[in-house]
CSV table of C-alpha atoms and ligand atoms in Angstrom, one decimal:
chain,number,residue,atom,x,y,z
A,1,UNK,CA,-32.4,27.4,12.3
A,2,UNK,CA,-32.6,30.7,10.4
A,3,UNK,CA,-30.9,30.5,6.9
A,4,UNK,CA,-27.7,32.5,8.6
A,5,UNK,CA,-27.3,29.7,10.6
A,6,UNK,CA,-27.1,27.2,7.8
A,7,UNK,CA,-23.9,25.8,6.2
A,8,UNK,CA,-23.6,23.5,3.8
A,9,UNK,CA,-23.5,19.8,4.9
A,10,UNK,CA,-21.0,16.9,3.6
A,11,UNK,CA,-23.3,13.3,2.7
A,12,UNK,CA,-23.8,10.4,5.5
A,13,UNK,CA,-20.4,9.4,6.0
A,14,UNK,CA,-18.0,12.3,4.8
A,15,UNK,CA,-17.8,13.2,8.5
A,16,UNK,CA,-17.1,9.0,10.0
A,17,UNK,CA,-13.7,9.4,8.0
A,18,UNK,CA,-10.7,9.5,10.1
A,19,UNK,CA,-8.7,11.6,7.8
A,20,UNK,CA,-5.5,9.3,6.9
A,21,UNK,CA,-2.3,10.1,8.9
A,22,UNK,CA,0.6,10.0,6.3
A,23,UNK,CA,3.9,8.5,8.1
A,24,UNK,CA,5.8,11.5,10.4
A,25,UNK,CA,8.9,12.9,8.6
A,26,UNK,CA,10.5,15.0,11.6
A,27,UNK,CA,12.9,14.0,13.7
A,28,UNK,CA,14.7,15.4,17.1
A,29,UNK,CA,16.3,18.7,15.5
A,30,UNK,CA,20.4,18.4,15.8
A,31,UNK,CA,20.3,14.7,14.9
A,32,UNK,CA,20.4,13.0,11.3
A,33,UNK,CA,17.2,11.9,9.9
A,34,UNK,CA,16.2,8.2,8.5
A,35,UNK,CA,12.6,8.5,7.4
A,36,UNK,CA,11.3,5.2,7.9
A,37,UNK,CA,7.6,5.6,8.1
A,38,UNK,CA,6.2,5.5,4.8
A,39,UNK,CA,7.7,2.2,2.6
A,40,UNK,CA,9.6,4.4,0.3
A,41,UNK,CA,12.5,2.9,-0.9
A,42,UNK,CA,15.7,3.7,0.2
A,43,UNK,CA,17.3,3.6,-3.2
A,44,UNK,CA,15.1,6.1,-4.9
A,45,UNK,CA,13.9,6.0,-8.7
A,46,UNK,CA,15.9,4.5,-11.6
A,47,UNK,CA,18.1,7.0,-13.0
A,48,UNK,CA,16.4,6.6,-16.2
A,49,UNK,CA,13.3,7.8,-14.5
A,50,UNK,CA,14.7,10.9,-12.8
A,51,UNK,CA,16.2,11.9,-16.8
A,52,UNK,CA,12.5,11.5,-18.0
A,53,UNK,CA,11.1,13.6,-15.4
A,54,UNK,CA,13.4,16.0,-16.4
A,55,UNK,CA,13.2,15.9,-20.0
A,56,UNK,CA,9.8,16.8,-19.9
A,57,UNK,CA,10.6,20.2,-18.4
A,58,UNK,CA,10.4,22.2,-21.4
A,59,UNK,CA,7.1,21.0,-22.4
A,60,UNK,CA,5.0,22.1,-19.3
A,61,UNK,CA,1.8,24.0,-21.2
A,62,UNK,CA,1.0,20.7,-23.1
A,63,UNK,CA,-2.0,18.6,-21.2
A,64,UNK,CA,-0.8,15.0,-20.8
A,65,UNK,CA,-2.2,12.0,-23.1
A,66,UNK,CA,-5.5,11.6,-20.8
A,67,UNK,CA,-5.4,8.1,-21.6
A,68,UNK,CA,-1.4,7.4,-20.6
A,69,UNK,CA,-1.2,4.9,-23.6
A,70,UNK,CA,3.0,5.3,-23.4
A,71,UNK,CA,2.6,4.3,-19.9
A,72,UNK,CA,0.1,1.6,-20.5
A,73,UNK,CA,2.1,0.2,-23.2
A,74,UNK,CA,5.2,-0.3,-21.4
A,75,UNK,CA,3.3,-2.0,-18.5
A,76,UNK,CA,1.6,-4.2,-20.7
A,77,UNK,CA,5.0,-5.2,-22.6
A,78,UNK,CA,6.7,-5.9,-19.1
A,79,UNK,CA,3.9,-7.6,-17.4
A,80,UNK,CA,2.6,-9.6,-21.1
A,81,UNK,CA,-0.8,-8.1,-20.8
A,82,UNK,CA,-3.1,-6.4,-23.1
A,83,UNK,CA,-2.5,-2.9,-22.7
A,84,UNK,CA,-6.6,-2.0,-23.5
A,85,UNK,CA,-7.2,-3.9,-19.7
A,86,UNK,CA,-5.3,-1.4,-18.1
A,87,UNK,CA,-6.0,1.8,-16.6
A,88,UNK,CA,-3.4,4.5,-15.1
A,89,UNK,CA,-4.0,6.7,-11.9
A,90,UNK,CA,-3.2,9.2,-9.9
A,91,UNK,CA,-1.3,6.7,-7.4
A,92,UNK,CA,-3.2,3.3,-6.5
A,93,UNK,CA,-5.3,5.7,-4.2
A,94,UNK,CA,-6.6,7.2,-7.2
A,95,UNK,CA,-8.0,3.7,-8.5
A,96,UNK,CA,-8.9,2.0,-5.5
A,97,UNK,CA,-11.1,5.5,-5.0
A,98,UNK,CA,-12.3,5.1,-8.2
A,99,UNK,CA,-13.2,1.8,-8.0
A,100,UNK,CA,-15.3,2.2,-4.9
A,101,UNK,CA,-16.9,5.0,-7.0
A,102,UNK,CA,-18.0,3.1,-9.5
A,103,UNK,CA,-19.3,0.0,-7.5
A,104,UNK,CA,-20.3,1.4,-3.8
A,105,UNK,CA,-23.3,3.8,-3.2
A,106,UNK,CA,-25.3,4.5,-0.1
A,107,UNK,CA,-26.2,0.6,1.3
A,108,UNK,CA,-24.0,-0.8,-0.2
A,109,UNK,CA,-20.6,-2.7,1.6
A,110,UNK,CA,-17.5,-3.0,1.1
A,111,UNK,CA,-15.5,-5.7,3.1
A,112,UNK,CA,-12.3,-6.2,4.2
A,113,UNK,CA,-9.7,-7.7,6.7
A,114,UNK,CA,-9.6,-6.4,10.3
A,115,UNK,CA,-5.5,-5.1,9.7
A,116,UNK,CA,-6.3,-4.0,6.0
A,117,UNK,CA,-4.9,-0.5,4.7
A,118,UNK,CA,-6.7,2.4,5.8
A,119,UNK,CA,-7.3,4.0,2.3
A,120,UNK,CA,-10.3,1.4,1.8
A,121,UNK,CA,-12.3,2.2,4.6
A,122,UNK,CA,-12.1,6.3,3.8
A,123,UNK,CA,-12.9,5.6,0.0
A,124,UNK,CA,-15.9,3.2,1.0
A,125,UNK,CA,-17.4,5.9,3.7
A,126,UNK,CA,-16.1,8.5,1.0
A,127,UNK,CA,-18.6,7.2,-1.5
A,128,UNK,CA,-21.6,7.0,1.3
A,129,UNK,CA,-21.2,3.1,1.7
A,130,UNK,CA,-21.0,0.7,5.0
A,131,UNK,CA,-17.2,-0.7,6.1
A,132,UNK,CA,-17.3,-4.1,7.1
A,133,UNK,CA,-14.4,-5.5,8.7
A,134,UNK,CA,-13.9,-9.7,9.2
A,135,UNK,CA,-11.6,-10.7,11.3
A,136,UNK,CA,-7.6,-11.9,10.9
A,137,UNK,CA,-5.8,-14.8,12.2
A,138,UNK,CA,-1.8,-13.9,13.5
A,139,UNK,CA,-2.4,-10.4,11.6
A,140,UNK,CA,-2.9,-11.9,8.2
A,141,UNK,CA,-6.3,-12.2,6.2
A,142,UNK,CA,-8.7,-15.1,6.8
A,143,UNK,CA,-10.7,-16.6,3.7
A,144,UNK,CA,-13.4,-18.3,5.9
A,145,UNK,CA,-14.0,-14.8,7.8
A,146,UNK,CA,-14.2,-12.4,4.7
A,147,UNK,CA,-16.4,-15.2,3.1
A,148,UNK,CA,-18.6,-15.0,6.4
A,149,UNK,CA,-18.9,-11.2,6.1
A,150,UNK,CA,-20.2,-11.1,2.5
A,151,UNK,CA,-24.0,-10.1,2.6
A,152,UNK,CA,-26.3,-9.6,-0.5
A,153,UNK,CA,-25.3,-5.7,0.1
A,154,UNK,CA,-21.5,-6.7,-0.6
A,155,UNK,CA,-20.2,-5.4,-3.4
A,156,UNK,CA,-16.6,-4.9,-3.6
A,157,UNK,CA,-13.8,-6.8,-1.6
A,158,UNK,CA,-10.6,-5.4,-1.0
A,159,UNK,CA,-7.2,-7.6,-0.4
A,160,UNK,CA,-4.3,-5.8,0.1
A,161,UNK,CA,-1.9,-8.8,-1.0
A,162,UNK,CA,1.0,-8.7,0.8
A,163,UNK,CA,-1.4,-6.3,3.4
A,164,UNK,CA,0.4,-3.1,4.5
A,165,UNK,CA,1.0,-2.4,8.0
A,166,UNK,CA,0.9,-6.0,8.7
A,167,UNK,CA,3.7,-7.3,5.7
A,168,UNK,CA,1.6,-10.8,5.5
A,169,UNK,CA,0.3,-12.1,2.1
A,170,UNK,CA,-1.8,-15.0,1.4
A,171,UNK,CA,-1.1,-17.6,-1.1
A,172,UNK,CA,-2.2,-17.5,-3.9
A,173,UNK,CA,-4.1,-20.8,-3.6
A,174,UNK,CA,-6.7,-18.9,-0.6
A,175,UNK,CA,-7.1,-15.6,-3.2
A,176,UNK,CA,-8.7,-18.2,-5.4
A,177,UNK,CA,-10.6,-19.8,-3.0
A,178,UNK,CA,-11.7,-16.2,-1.5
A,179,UNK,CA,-13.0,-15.6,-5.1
A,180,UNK,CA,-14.7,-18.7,-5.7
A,181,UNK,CA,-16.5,-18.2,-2.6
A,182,UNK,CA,-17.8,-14.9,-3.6
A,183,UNK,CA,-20.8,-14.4,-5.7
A,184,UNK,CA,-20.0,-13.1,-9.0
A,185,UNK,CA,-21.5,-10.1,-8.4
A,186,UNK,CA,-19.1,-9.1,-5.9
A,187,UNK,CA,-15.9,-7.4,-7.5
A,188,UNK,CA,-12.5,-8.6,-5.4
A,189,UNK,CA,-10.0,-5.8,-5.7
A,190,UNK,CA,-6.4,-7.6,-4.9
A,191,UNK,CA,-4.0,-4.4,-3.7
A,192,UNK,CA,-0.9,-6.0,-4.6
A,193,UNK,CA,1.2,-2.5,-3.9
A,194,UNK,CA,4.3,-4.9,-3.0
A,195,UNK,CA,4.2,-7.5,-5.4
A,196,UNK,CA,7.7,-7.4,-6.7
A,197,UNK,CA,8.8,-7.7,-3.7
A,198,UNK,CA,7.3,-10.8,-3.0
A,199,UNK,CA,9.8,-14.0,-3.8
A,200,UNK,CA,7.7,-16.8,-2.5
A,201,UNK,CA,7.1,-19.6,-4.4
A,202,UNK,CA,2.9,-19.8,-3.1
A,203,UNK,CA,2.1,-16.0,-4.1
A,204,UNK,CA,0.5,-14.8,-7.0
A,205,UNK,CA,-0.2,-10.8,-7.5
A,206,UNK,CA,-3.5,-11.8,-9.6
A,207,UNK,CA,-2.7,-11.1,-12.8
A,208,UNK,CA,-3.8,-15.0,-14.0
A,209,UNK,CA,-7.1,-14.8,-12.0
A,210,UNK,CA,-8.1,-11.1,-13.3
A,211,UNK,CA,-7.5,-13.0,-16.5
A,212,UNK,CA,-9.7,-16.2,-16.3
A,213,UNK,CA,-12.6,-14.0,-14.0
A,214,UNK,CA,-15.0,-11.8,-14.8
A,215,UNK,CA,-15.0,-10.0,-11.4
A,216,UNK,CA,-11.3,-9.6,-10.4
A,217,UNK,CA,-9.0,-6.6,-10.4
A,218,UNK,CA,-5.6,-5.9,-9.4
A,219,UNK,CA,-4.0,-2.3,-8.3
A,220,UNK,CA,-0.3,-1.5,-8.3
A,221,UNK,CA,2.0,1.5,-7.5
A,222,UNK,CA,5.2,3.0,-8.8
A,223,UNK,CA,5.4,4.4,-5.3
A,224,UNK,CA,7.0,1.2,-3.3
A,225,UNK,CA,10.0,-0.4,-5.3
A,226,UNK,CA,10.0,2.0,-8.6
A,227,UNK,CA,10.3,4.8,-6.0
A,228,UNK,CA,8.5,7.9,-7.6
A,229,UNK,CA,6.0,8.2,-4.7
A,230,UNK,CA,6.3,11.8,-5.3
A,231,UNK,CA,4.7,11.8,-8.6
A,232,UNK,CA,1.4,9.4,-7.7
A,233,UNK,CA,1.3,6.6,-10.5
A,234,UNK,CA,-0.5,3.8,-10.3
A,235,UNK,CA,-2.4,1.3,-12.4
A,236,UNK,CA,-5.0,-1.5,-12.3
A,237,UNK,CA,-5.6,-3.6,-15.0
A,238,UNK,CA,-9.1,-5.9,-14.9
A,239,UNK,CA,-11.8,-6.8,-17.3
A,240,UNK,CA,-12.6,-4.6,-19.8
A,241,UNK,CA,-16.3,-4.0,-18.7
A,242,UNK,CA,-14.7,-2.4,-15.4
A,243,UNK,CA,-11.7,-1.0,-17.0
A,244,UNK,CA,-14.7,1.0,-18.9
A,245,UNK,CA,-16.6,2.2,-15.3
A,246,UNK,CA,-13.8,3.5,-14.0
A,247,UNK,CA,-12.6,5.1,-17.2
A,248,UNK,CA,-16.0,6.8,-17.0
A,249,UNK,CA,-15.5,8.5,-13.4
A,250,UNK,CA,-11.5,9.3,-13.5
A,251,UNK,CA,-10.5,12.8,-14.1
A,252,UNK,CA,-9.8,13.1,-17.7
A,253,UNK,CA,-6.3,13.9,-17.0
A,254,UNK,CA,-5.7,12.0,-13.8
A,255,UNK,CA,-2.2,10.6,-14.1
A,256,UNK,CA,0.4,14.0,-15.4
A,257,UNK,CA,2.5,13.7,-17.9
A,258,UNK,CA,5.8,14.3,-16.1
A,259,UNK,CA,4.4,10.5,-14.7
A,260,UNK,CA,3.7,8.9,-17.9
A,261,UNK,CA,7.0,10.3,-19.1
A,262,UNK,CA,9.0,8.7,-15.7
A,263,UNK,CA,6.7,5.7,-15.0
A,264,UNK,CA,7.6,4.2,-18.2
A,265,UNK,CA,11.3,5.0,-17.8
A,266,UNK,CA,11.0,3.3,-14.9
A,267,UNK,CA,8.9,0.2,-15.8
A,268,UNK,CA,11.7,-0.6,-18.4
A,269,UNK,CA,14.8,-0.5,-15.9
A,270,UNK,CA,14.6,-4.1,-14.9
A,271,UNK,CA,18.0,-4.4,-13.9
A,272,UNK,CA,16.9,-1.2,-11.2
A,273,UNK,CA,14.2,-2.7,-10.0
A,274,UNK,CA,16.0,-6.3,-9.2
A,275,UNK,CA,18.9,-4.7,-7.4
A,276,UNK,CA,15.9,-2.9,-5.3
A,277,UNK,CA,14.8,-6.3,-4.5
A,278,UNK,CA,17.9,-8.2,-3.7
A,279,UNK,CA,18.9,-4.6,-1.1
A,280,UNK,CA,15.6,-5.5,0.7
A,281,UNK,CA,15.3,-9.3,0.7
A,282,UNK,CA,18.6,-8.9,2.5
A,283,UNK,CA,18.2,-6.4,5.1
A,284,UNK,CA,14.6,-7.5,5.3
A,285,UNK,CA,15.7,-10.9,6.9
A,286,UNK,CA,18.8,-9.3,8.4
A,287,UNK,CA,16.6,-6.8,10.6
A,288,UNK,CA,13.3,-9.0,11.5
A,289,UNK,CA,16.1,-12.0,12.7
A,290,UNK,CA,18.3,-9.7,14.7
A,291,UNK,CA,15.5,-7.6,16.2
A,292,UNK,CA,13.5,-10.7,16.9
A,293,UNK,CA,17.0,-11.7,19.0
A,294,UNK,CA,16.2,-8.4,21.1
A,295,UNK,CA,13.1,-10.5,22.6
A,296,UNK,CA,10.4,-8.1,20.1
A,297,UNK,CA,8.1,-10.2,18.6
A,298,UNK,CA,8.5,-9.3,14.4
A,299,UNK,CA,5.3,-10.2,12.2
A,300,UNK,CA,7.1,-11.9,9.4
A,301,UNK,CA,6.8,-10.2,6.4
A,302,UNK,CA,7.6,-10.2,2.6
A,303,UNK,CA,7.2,-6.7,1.5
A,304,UNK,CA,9.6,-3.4,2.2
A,305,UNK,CA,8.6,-3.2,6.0
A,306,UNK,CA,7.9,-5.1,9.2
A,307,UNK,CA,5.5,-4.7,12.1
A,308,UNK,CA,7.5,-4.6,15.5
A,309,UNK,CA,5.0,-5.8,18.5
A,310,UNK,CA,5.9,-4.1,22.0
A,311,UNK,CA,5.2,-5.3,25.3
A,312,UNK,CA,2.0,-3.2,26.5
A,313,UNK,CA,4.1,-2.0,29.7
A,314,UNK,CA,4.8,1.6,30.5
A,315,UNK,CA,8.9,2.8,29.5
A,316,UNK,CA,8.8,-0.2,27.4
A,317,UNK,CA,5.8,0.0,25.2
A,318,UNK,CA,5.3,0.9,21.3
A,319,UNK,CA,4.8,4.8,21.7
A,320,UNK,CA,7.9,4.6,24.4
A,321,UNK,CA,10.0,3.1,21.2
A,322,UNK,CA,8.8,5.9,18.8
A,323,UNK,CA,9.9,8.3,21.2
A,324,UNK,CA,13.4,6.8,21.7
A,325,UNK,CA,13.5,6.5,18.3
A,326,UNK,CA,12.9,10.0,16.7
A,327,UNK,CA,15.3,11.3,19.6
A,328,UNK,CA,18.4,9.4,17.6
A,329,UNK,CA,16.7,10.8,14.0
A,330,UNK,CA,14.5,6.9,13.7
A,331,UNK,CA,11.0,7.7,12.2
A,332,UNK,CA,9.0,4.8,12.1
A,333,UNK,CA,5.2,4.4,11.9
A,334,UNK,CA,2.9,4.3,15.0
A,335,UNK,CA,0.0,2.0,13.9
A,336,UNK,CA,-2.7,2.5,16.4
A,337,UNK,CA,-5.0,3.8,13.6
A,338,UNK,CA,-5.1,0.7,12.7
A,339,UNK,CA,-6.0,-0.8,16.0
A,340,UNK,CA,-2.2,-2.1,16.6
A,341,UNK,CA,-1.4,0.7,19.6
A,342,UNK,CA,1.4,-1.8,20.8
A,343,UNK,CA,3.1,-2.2,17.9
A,344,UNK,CA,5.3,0.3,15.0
A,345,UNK,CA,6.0,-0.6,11.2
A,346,UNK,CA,9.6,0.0,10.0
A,347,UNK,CA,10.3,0.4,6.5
A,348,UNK,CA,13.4,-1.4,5.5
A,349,UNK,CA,15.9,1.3,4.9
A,350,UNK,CA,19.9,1.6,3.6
A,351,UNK,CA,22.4,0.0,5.0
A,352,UNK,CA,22.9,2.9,7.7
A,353,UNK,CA,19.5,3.4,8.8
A,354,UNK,CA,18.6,-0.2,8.8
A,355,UNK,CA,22.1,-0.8,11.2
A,356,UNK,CA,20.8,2.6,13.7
A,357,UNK,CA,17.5,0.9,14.3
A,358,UNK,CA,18.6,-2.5,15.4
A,359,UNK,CA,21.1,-0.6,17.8
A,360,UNK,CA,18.3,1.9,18.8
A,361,UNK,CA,16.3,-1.0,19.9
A,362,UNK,CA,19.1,-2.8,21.2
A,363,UNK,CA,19.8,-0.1,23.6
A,364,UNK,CA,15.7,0.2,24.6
A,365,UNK,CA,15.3,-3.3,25.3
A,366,UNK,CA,18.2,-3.0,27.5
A,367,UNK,CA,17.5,0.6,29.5
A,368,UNK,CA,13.8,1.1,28.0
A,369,UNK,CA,12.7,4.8,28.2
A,370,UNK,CA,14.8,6.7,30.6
B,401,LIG,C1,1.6,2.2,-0.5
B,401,LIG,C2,0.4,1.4,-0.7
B,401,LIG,C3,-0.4,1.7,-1.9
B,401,LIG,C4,0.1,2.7,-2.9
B,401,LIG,O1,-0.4,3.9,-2.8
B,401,LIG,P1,-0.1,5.0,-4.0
B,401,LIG,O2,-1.3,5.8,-4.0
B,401,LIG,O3,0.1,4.2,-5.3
B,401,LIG,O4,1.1,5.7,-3.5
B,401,LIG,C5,-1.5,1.0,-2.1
B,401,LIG,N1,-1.9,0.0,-1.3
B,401,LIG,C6,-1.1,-0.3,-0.2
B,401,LIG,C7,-1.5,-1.5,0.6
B,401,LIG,C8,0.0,0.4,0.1
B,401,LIG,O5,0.7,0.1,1.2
């Protein structure tokens, strides 16, 4: 090769990374749109939180506080934590990247569960490390097959807890067993991006084990139920020893201040974030009973969405349903990425959109594609 002929290369890996597919937001043009493919809430932000954002209008030259202590503070007073264990980010994305960062290198692995979100395998290649995948059992996360998979080249395990696209979680009693299984070398990163969501008596998002262990941290979002996806907040809060790796590879000013300024607006609206809840605990057993009447099998689930399976039969199957779909203004998620090709994740939506889909999918069980 002459030196006209050379370009410069991306590191082992950069290349193996299917580039993640954000959830489609077009729909059949004439027809009224429902996005349903990306978990956003259908309620939007707590008022307080839009007046924050705009507030901060008028002070647009000033760099934010690089270390989001506001923010921090008002996550620590509603979660009873000690603000100096958490860090802030540019969306959970941000910190689960940042994570990998600091603990994967070339050789190294990072594990997780077959159906686990996407984002771990691109930060893990991203860094120049191996994926490893174990195994699930009915779509949700198996202790005894991650625990199989570690290898002395393991070094960070991530648990999306409930796991996004599959909407299953595991009590919190397997969590701990996962981590006592683990050498203490091996840092378990619990993704618990739908948390609040979660009203079961068995889960845990972490917060007590991060506590008591010296190799446990937890991510969350303001994307899901606070619903300022828009401005990419989200936190992690974990020993201080690995609060102070990641604090030394984030971007000094990685979370803006137009986020500190809404997050903690948002953070403090209780009230906001409970009627969120109750909107979705309904229509979230509303819509996996009365589709699951349609004959589809429904992967119960207890965050802000629900995987749909499909029979694997032309005119009947997933990508059939998606079409149908986005031709009455439905956008849901095709999964195949994520090795579910018969199957499509609906986010639970209002009250209209929520109604549209159950009657879209009435109508294609009945006629199928024609
Ligand atoms: C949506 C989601 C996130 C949140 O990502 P942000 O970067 O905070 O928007 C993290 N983990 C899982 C499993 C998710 O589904």
């Amino acid at each position: 090769m002459t030196s006209d002929t050379l370009r410069p290369t991306p590191r082992p890996g950069v290349m193996e990374i299917d580039a993640y597919v954000p959830g489609r937001s077009k729909a059949a043009p004439g027809v009224k749109l429902h996005k349903l493919s990306s978990n956003e809430t259908p309620l939007g932000p707590s008022p307080a939180a839009i007046e924050a954002y705009r507030a901060l209008s008028g002070r647009l030259e000033l760099y934010p506080d690089g270390s989001a202590t506001e923010l921090r503070e008002a996550i620590a007073a509603a979660h009873g934590l000690n603000a100096a264990n958490i860090v802030c980010g540019n969306g959970s994305d941000d910190l689960l990247e940042l994570l990998t960062k600091a603990y994967i290198g070339p050789g190294d692995e990072g594990l997780y569960s077959e159906f686990g979100f996407l984002v771990y395998k691109i930060a893990i290649l991203a860094a120049g490390g191996t994926p490893v995948i174990a195994p699930e059992t009915d779509f949700t996360a198996n202790v005894d097959a991650l625990l199989a998979a570690v290898t002395d080249r393991t070094k960070i395990v991530f648990l999306a807890n409930p796991n996004n696209p599959t909407g299953t979680y595991l009590p919190i009693t397997e969590v701990k067993r996962l981590h006592a299984g683990l050498p203490k070398s091996v840092l378990l990163v619990l993704d618990a991006a739908y948390a609040e969501y979660v009203r079961t008596n068995d889960y845990e998002s972490g917060i007590e084990l991060v506590s008591s262990a010296d190799n446990v941290v937890m991510t969350r979002t303001f994307s899901k139920i606070h619903g300022l996806a828009a401005l990419r907040i989200g936190w992690m809060y974990g020993p201080a020893h690995v609060v102070d790796a990641v604090n030394r590879v984030r971007g000094p000013f990685n979370v803006s201040a137009a986020a500190i300024a809404a997050g903690t607006a948002a953070i403090r609206d209780r009230a906001f974030m409970e009627e969120a809840v109750t909107h979705n605990n309904h229509w979230l057993e509303i819509v996996t009973r009365e589709i699951g009447d349609l004959g589809l099998e429904v992967t119960p689930s207890v965050g802000n969405f629900v995987l749909i399976h499909f029979p694997d039969v032309p005119g009947r199957s997933a990508a059939d349903a998606d079409e149908f779909l986005v031709s009455r203004g439905l956008v849901l998620r095709r999964v195949s990425g994520y090795g579910l090709p018969n199957a499509l994740r609906l986010t639970i939506g209002s009250e209209e959109a929520n109604r549209a889909v159950i009657a879209a999918l009435a109508d294609f069980v009945k006629d199928g594609a024609r």
